Amino acid sequence: MMYVAAVQWQPLTEYAKTLLGATALAVLVGVVSTALLSVLLMPLWLGAVGYPFTPAFPDLAMPEKLWSVLGHVVYALPATLGYALVARR
C-alpha cells in the first residue's frame, strides 16, 4: 500500500506504469527498505526490547546486508510489476 501511495506522486506516476520503471522502482524499494528497516530501525528496536545479541548501530554487516537488499528487491518485484500491469489498463 505504501508503494501505491508513493507512486501517486506526479513525477513517479507514469514511470511506475512501465515494466522497466517498475523494475527500477523495485530496486529502489529494496535499497530504501533495507537502509531504513534493517540497517537503522532493527538495531534500535532490538536494543530497546533487551535482545542480548543486538547488532551495532548502524548495522552494516556484510554480506548479510547485500542478501537483505536482494531479498527486499525480490519481495518488491511482484508489487511493482503488478501495479505496472494493472495501472496500464
Protein backbone atom coordinates (compact mmCIF):
# COMPACT_ATOMS: atom_id res chain seq x y z
CA MET A 1 0.00 0.00 0.00
CA MET A 2 2.89 2.35 0.71
CA TYR A 3 4.21 1.74 -2.82
CA VAL A 4 0.86 2.60 -4.39
CA ALA A 5 0.67 5.74 -2.26
CA ALA A 6 4.22 6.72 -3.23
CA VAL A 7 3.67 6.33 -6.98
CA GLN A 8 0.71 8.69 -6.83
CA TRP A 9 3.31 11.45 -6.60
CA GLN A 10 3.27 13.02 -10.06
CA PRO A 11 6.95 12.51 -11.04
CA LEU A 12 6.63 8.75 -10.41
CA THR A 13 3.14 8.08 -11.77
CA GLU A 14 3.96 7.49 -15.44
CA TYR A 15 7.32 5.90 -14.63
CA ALA A 16 5.63 3.29 -12.41
CA LYS A 17 3.38 2.19 -15.28
CA THR A 18 6.23 0.84 -17.41
CA LEU A 19 7.86 -2.52 -16.80
CA LEU A 20 11.36 -1.03 -16.85
CA GLY A 21 10.30 1.72 -14.46
CA ALA A 22 8.59 -0.78 -12.17
CA THR A 23 11.73 -2.92 -12.06
CA ALA A 24 13.87 0.12 -11.24
CA LEU A 25 11.42 1.14 -8.52
CA ALA A 26 11.60 -2.39 -7.07
CA VAL A 27 15.37 -1.97 -6.74
CA LEU A 28 14.83 1.44 -5.12
CA VAL A 29 12.25 -0.01 -2.72
CA GLY A 30 14.67 -2.82 -1.83
CA VAL A 31 17.55 -0.47 -1.10
CA VAL A 32 15.46 2.04 0.85
CA SER A 33 13.63 -0.58 2.91
CA THR A 34 16.91 -2.29 3.80
CA ALA A 35 18.52 1.01 4.75
CA LEU A 36 15.61 2.15 6.91
CA LEU A 37 14.41 -1.10 8.41
CA SER A 38 17.37 -3.47 8.57
CA VAL A 39 20.27 -1.04 8.96
CA LEU A 40 18.71 1.65 11.17
CA LEU A 41 15.49 0.59 12.89
CA MET A 42 16.16 -3.08 13.66
CA PRO A 43 19.24 -2.46 15.86
CA LEU A 44 17.37 0.24 17.77
CA TRP A 45 14.33 -1.95 18.26
CA LEU A 46 16.35 -4.98 19.35
CA GLY A 47 18.25 -2.84 21.84
CA ALA A 48 15.02 -1.35 23.19
CA VAL A 49 13.50 -4.78 23.88
CA GLY A 50 16.69 -6.02 25.53
CA TYR A 51 17.75 -8.60 22.96
CA PRO A 52 21.15 -9.87 24.14
CA PHE A 53 22.74 -10.12 20.68
CA THR A 54 21.78 -6.68 19.38
CA PRO A 55 23.91 -5.68 16.38
CA ALA A 56 25.85 -2.43 16.37
CA PHE A 57 24.10 0.72 15.21
CA PRO A 58 24.04 1.18 12.26
CA ASP A 59 24.10 -2.48 11.31
CA LEU A 60 26.26 -2.64 8.18
CA ALA A 61 27.40 -6.25 8.49
CA MET A 62 28.41 -7.62 5.11
CA PRO A 63 27.46 -9.78 3.23
CA GLU A 64 24.24 -10.05 5.23
CA LYS A 65 23.02 -6.61 4.16
CA LEU A 66 23.60 -7.46 0.50
CA TRP A 67 21.38 -10.52 0.95
CA SER A 68 18.85 -8.30 2.70
CA VAL A 69 18.78 -5.88 -0.24
CA LEU A 70 18.32 -8.79 -2.66
CA GLY A 71 15.50 -10.20 -0.54
CA HIS A 72 13.72 -6.86 -0.35
CA VAL A 73 14.04 -6.39 -4.13
CA VAL A 74 12.62 -9.86 -4.80
CA TYR A 75 9.81 -9.11 -2.35
CA ALA A 76 9.06 -5.75 -4.05
CA LEU A 77 9.08 -7.04 -7.64
CA PRO A 78 5.57 -8.60 -7.63
CA ALA A 79 4.07 -5.44 -6.17
CA THR A 80 5.79 -3.05 -8.58
CA LEU A 81 5.28 -5.18 -11.68
CA GLY A 82 1.69 -5.99 -10.70
CA TYR A 83 0.97 -2.30 -10.26
CA ALA A 84 2.51 -1.53 -13.66
CA LEU A 85 0.38 -4.15 -15.38
CA VAL A 86 -2.86 -3.08 -13.68
CA ALA A 87 -2.24 0.67 -14.00
CA ARG A 88 -1.73 0.43 -17.75
CA ARG A 89 -5.33 -0.63 -18.34
